[in-house]
Amino acid sequence: MEYLDTSHFLSLPRPSAGDFHAPIVDTTTLAAHDFDVDPRTGFMPPHPPVERLLSLEGQNYEHWEDLLTQACAADLQIADKEGGLTLEEERRSEQWRTTVRMATPHLIYNPFAQIRASTSKGSLCPRMDNAFLHPYPAHLLPRNSHSSTCNASALTSLSRIAASPVLTYSDDVLYNWGIIDTTNASSSPFGTIDPQNLRVLTTFTSTPSESHFYLTSARIELIGVRALSLMQSTLDELFVGDAIAVRRITKYLNQLGSTDVSGSTSGRGIIGEMETELNKMTVGCDPQVFYEQIRPWFRGIDSSERRWIFEGIEMDERLEEPTELSGPSAGQSSLIHALDVFLGVEQYSHSRTLTGRSSITSTPEDERPNEAIPEASSFLSRMQLYMPRHHRNFLTHLQNQNTKRSLRALVFDALASAGISPTGTASSSTSITVSSNSSLSPSSIIDTDDALNLLSAYNTAVMALKKLRDSHILIVTRYIIGPAARAKRSQQQAQQDDEFYMNAEGVAPLRGSGGTELAHFLKAVRDGTKDAVIAP
C-alpha cells in the first residue's frame, strides 16, 4: 500500500479543541464546500444570513437580539468624538449598558449553535462588545475597559471553534447582508447573486454611508467568485502540466488580469472589475461621515488606548487572555489573500518585515495595552487569524499546493523549457534547465511563443493586483489619511498637506483599524506586489 506524504493535505491532523492559532484543516475531502467556499457566492454564504436569530438547538437568542436592537435604536455615539458626548448621549449609553449588565448574567451565549447554523448573521457577542465599550465616557471608565458581554463562557466556546472574540471583516461583510428583491436573487449573468441586489442587515450608525461601505466589500467578494473558479481550473491544469495546459492557464490568467478580455463586463479582467467596484466607494460613502462617525466603531485594541478585559476569564484555567484583538480590516478578506497565494505574490506582500509597525510610535512601548503580538509575524499573516476557520483552511490548502505545483514556478519552468532566460532573452545554452521539481510534465516541450505568452499573462495579472492596491491606497487617503490630516491642521498640529503627511518623518503614525501604521504599510504591500513581476 502506498501511503500519502506527511505534508499532503489529507494527511494533516484534525483540529484539537481550544487550538485557536493553528490553521489546522477540518475536512475529509477536497470539495470546495468543505472550506465554506461556494461556487456561486465564494467566501460569502450561499444563502442570505438569518436577520434575527430567535432560537436554535433549544436555546433562546431573542433577548440577545433585543439588546442589539436597543443599542441601534439608542443612537449610541463614540465617547471620544469631537466635542465629546452630550449629557443626553451619556445617559442613553449608560442606560443601555445597565440593561446589558442586568440581563447578561441570565443569558447563555453559545457561539457553537450560532455558527453551526451557516445562515446566521455576524456574531452578536463581538458586535455588542463594541457597542458596550466605545460609547463609554472616559471619566466613567475604570483604568481598564471591561467587556461585559463576551465573558469567559463565550470565550470558551469561541476558542473551541477557533473564532475571533472581536468584530471582524466577516461579521461586517460576509455575514451581514440580505437580498433586496428576493424574486430576482440570482440575476447575475455569471450565475452568482447579483452584487447590486444586496442590502445590509446591521450597522452601528444607521447611515447610508456605513451600509455602502459594507456593500462595496460584499460586491467585490461576489465579483471575485469567478477568480476563485479560475484558480481551481488553473490548479487542475497545473496537475497535468503539459503544453496544452500552459496555453489554457495563459487564457485563465488573461481572464483574471487582462485589460482586454471577452467575457469581462468591464473589459478589464476580473481583478480590474474588483478595482472598478472599489472605486465606486465614493458614490455612496461620505469621507467625513466615515472618518468621524463610522471608523471609530472599528477600533480594536491596537488602534485604541483602551485595554479590554474579559470578565471571568480567571475562573477557567484553560483560557488565556486574547492577544489578537485588532479591529475589522480589509486585510481580513480571504479573497485577496487567495489571490496573493495563487499568484505567488504572498512571499512579497506577506513578508515578515511588513508588520505594520515602525520605530515611530505614539505611545511608549511599555505602555501599549495588550501588545503581545510577535514582531516576526507579518500583518497580513496575522489577519488570517480573524478569518472564519474554514477559510483559513482554504488558504492553507492553497499554500500546500504551491509547495508541490505553483503557478509562479510554472512560469519559470516554461521559460526554461523554451530556452529563455528569466530576463526574456532567447538562448541555446544547455545551462537553462527545468527544475527537478518542475510543474511541467517530463515530456513537455514549451515553444517560445507559448512561454512568453504565459509570462505576459502572469505579469499582467500581478500588475492588475498591484493596481487594485493602488486604488485601495487612494481610497484610504481620501477616507482616512486626508480627514486625519485636516483634523490635525485644525488643531495646528498637522503637516501642510496630505501628501507631506503621508511621507513625514518623526510624526506619530496614523494607525489603521487593524493597528497598522497605515500609509507606510499600504505602500510597502503595494510595492511588494509589484516586486513579484518577472522581468521580461
GROMACS .gro file of N, CA and C in nm, residues 326-401:
model
  228
  326SER      N    1  -0.738   4.298   1.715
  326SER     CA    2  -0.743   4.407   1.617
  326SER      C    3  -0.886   4.427   1.568
  327GLY      N    4  -0.912   4.544   1.511
  327GLY     CA    5  -1.045   4.571   1.458
  327GLY      C    6  -1.063   4.515   1.318
  328PRO      N    7  -1.185   4.523   1.265
  328PRO     CA    8  -1.211   4.476   1.128
  328PRO      C    9  -1.122   4.549   1.028
  329SER      N   10  -1.075   4.476   0.929
  329SER     CA   11  -0.982   4.533   0.831
  329SER      C   12  -1.000   4.463   0.699
  330ALA      N   13  -0.978   4.537   0.589
  330ALA     CA   14  -0.982   4.475   0.456
  330ALA      C   15  -0.874   4.368   0.443
  331GLY      N   16  -0.771   4.375   0.528
  331GLY     CA   17  -0.667   4.273   0.528
  331GLY      C   18  -0.717   4.138   0.574
  332GLN      N   19  -0.841   4.132   0.624
  332GLN     CA   20  -0.901   4.006   0.667
  332GLN      C   21  -0.984   3.940   0.557
  333SER      N   22  -0.980   3.994   0.437
  333SER     CA   23  -1.054   3.935   0.324
  333SER      C   24  -0.979   3.813   0.272
  334SER      N   25  -1.041   3.696   0.281
  334SER     CA   26  -0.978   3.573   0.232
  334SER      C   27  -0.958   3.578   0.081
  335LEU      N   28  -1.041   3.652   0.011
  335LEU     CA   29  -1.031   3.660  -0.135
  335LEU      C   30  -0.898   3.722  -0.177
  336ILE      N   31  -0.860   3.833  -0.115
  336ILE     CA   32  -0.735   3.899  -0.151
  336ILE      C   33  -0.616   3.812  -0.113
  337HIS      N   34  -0.623   3.747   0.002
  337HIS     CA   35  -0.516   3.655   0.042
  337HIS      C   36  -0.504   3.541  -0.059
  338ALA      N   37  -0.618   3.490  -0.105
  338ALA     CA   38  -0.616   3.380  -0.201
  338ALA      C   39  -0.548   3.422  -0.332
  339LEU      N   40  -0.574   3.544  -0.377
  339LEU     CA   41  -0.508   3.594  -0.498
  339LEU      C   42  -0.357   3.604  -0.477
  340ASP      N   43  -0.317   3.651  -0.359
  340ASP     CA   44  -0.174   3.660  -0.328
  340ASP      C   45  -0.107   3.523  -0.334
  341VAL      N   46  -0.169   3.425  -0.269
  341VAL     CA   47  -0.111   3.290  -0.265
  341VAL      C   48  -0.108   3.230  -0.404
  342PHE      N   49  -0.219   3.241  -0.475
  342PHE     CA   50  -0.232   3.180  -0.608
  342PHE      C   51  -0.126   3.235  -0.704
  343LEU      N   52  -0.106   3.366  -0.703
  343LEU     CA   53  -0.011   3.428  -0.796
  343LEU      C   54   0.133   3.421  -0.747
  344GLY      N   55   0.153   3.368  -0.627
  344GLY     CA   56   0.288   3.362  -0.574
  344GLY      C   57   0.338   3.495  -0.524
  345VAL      N   58   0.245   3.588  -0.502
  345VAL     CA   59   0.280   3.722  -0.452
  345VAL      C   60   0.300   3.720  -0.301
  346GLU      N   61   0.248   3.619  -0.237
  346GLU     CA   62   0.246   3.613  -0.090
  346GLU      C   63   0.385   3.631  -0.030
  347GLN      N   64   0.487   3.572  -0.092
  347GLN     CA   65   0.621   3.582  -0.036
  347GLN      C   66   0.673   3.725  -0.035
  348TYR      N   67   0.610   3.813  -0.115
  348TYR     CA   68   0.648   3.954  -0.118
  348TYR      C   69   0.553   4.038  -0.034
  349SER      N   70   0.422   4.021  -0.054
  349SER     CA   71   0.323   4.105   0.016
  349SER      C   72   0.304   4.063   0.161
  350HIS      N   73   0.337   3.936   0.194
  350HIS     CA   74   0.322   3.887   0.332
  350HIS      C   75   0.458   3.875   0.401
  351SER      N   76   0.556   3.948   0.353
  351SER     CA   77   0.689   3.940   0.411
  351SER      C   78   0.685   3.970   0.561
  352ARG      N   79   0.768   3.901   0.636
  352ARG     CA   80   0.771   3.920   0.781
  352ARG      C   81   0.816   4.060   0.820
  353THR      N   82   0.879   4.131   0.727
  353THR     CA   83   0.919   4.268   0.757
  353THR      C   84   0.800   4.363   0.754
  354LEU      N   85   0.688   4.318   0.693
  354LEU     CA   86   0.569   4.404   0.682
  354LEU      C   87   0.477   4.377   0.801
  355THR      N   88   0.519   4.422   0.917
  355THR     CA   89   0.439   4.401   1.039
  355THR      C   90   0.336   4.510   1.059
  356GLY      N   91   0.347   4.619   0.982
  356GLY     CA   92   0.256   4.732   1.002
  356GLY      C   93   0.304   4.826   1.110
  357ARG      N   94   0.426   4.804   1.161
  357ARG     CA   95   0.479   4.890   1.266
  357ARG      C   96   0.616   4.943   1.223
  358SER      N   97   0.653   5.058   1.279
  358SER     CA   98   0.787   5.112   1.257
  358SER      C   99   0.843   5.156   1.391
  359SER      N  100   0.959   5.217   1.387
  359SER     CA  101   1.020   5.262   1.511
  359SER      C  102   0.952   5.383   1.569
  360ILE      N  103   0.866   5.450   1.490
  360ILE     CA  104   0.796   5.568   1.538
  360ILE      C  105   0.666   5.525   1.602
  361THR      N  106   0.645   5.553   1.726
  361THR     CA  107   0.523   5.513   1.795
  361THR      C  108   0.466   5.630   1.871
  362SER      N  109   0.336   5.633   1.881
  362SER     CA  110   0.269   5.741   1.952
  362SER      C  111   0.259   5.713   2.100
  363THR      N  112   0.281   5.590   2.139
  363THR     CA  113   0.271   5.552   2.279
  363THR      C  114   0.397   5.478   2.319
  364PRO      N  115   0.458   5.510   2.433
  364PRO     CA  116   0.577   5.436   2.476
  364PRO      C  117   0.551   5.286   2.475
  365GLU      N  118   0.655   5.211   2.436
  365GLU     CA  119   0.637   5.066   2.417
  365GLU      C  120   0.587   4.998   2.542
  366ASP      N  121   0.637   5.040   2.660
  366ASP     CA  122   0.597   4.971   2.782
  366ASP      C  123   0.458   5.010   2.830
  367GLU      N  124   0.393   5.105   2.759
  367GLU     CA  125   0.259   5.147   2.798
  367GLU      C  126   0.154   5.102   2.699
  368ARG      N  127   0.195   5.032   2.591
  368ARG     CA  128   0.097   4.990   2.491
  368ARG      C  129   0.016   4.873   2.542
  369PRO      N  130  -0.118   4.885   2.546
  369PRO     CA  131  -0.202   4.781   2.606
  369PRO      C  132  -0.209   4.655   2.523
  370ASN      N  133  -0.201   4.542   2.592
  370ASN     CA  134  -0.225   4.411   2.529
  370ASN      C  135  -0.138   4.385   2.406
  371GLU      N  136  -0.022   4.448   2.395
  371GLU     CA  137   0.057   4.432   2.272
  371GLU      C  138   0.152   4.315   2.289
  372ALA      N  139   0.100   4.197   2.268
  372ALA     CA  140   0.180   4.077   2.285
  372ALA      C  141   0.199   4.004   2.153
  373ILE      N  142   0.185   4.075   2.042
  373ILE     CA  143   0.193   4.013   1.910
  373ILE      C  144   0.339   4.006   1.869
  374PRO      N  145   0.390   3.890   1.831
  374PRO     CA  146   0.530   3.879   1.794
  374PRO      C  147   0.562   3.958   1.668
  375GLU      N  148   0.673   4.031   1.671
  375GLU     CA  149   0.711   4.112   1.556
  375GLU      C  150   0.743   4.027   1.434
  376ALA      N  151   0.772   3.896   1.453
  376ALA     CA  152   0.808   3.810   1.341
  376ALA      C  153   0.689   3.780   1.251
  377SER      N  154   0.569   3.806   1.297
  377SER     CA  155   0.451   3.778   1.217
  377SER      C  156   0.417   3.899   1.131
  378SER      N  157   0.398   3.878   1.000
  378SER     CA  158   0.356   3.988   0.916
  378SER      C  159   0.211   4.022   0.947
  379PHE      N  160   0.175   4.145   0.914
  379PHE     CA  161   0.038   4.189   0.942
  379PHE      C  162  -0.063   4.103   0.868
  380LEU      N  163  -0.041   4.077   0.739
  380LEU     CA  164  -0.138   4.001   0.662
  380LEU      C  165  -0.147   3.856   0.710
  381SER      N  166  -0.036   3.801   0.757
  381SER     CA  167  -0.042   3.666   0.814
  381SER      C  168  -0.123   3.667   0.943
  382ARG      N  169  -0.105   3.769   1.025
  382ARG     CA  170  -0.185   3.782   1.147
  382ARG      C  171  -0.333   3.793   1.115
  383MET      N  172  -0.366   3.865   1.009
  383MET     CA  173  -0.506   3.888   0.977
  383MET      C  174  -0.579   3.758   0.942
  384GLN      N  175  -0.506   3.654   0.905
  384GLN     CA  176  -0.571   3.526   0.877
  384GLN      C  177  -0.634   3.467   1.003
  385LEU      N  178  -0.584   3.507   1.120
  385LEU     CA  179  -0.641   3.458   1.245
  385LEU      C  180  -0.781   3.511   1.269
  386TYR      N  181  -0.819   3.616   1.197
  386TYR     CA  182  -0.951   3.678   1.214
  386TYR      C  183  -1.051   3.627   1.110
  387MET      N  184  -1.007   3.540   1.023
  387MET     CA  185  -1.095   3.484   0.921
  387MET      C  186  -1.172   3.366   0.978
  388PRO      N  187  -1.288   3.332   0.919
  388PRO     CA  188  -1.355   3.208   0.957
  388PRO      C  189  -1.260   3.090   0.942
  389ARG      N  190  -1.268   2.995   1.030
  389ARG     CA  191  -1.171   2.885   1.036
  389ARG      C  192  -1.158   2.811   0.903
  390HIS      N  193  -1.269   2.779   0.838
  390HIS     CA  194  -1.262   2.703   0.714
  390HIS      C  195  -1.197   2.783   0.602
  391HIS      N  196  -1.212   2.915   0.607
  391HIS     CA  197  -1.146   2.997   0.506
  391HIS      C  198  -0.994   2.998   0.528
  392ARG      N  199  -0.952   2.997   0.653
  392ARG     CA  200  -0.809   2.982   0.681
  392ARG      C  201  -0.759   2.848   0.628
  393ASN      N  202  -0.840   2.745   0.644
  393ASN     CA  203  -0.802   2.613   0.594
  393ASN      C  204  -0.788   2.614   0.441
  394PHE      N  205  -0.875   2.688   0.375
  394PHE     CA  206  -0.868   2.701   0.230
  394PHE      C  207  -0.735   2.761   0.189
  395LEU      N  208  -0.692   2.867   0.259
  395LEU     CA  209  -0.564   2.931   0.229
  395LEU      C  210  -0.448   2.835   0.257
  396THR      N  211  -0.461   2.759   0.365
  396THR     CA  212  -0.359   2.658   0.396
  396THR      C  213  -0.348   2.557   0.282
  397HIS      N  214  -0.462   2.516   0.230
  397HIS     CA  215  -0.464   2.422   0.117
  397HIS      C  216  -0.393   2.481  -0.005
  398LEU      N  217  -0.423   2.607  -0.036
  398LEU     CA  218  -0.357   2.672  -0.149
  398LEU      C  219  -0.206   2.679  -0.128
  399GLN      N  220  -0.166   2.713  -0.005
  399GLN     CA  221  -0.023   2.721   0.025
  399GLN      C  222   0.044   2.585   0.010
  400ASN      N  223  -0.025   2.480   0.055
  400ASN     CA  224   0.030   2.345   0.040
  400ASN      C  225   0.044   2.307  -0.107
  401GLN      N  226  -0.054   2.347  -0.188
  401GLN     CA  227  -0.045   2.319  -0.331
  401GLN      C  228   0.076   2.387  -0.393
   0.00000   0.00000   0.00000
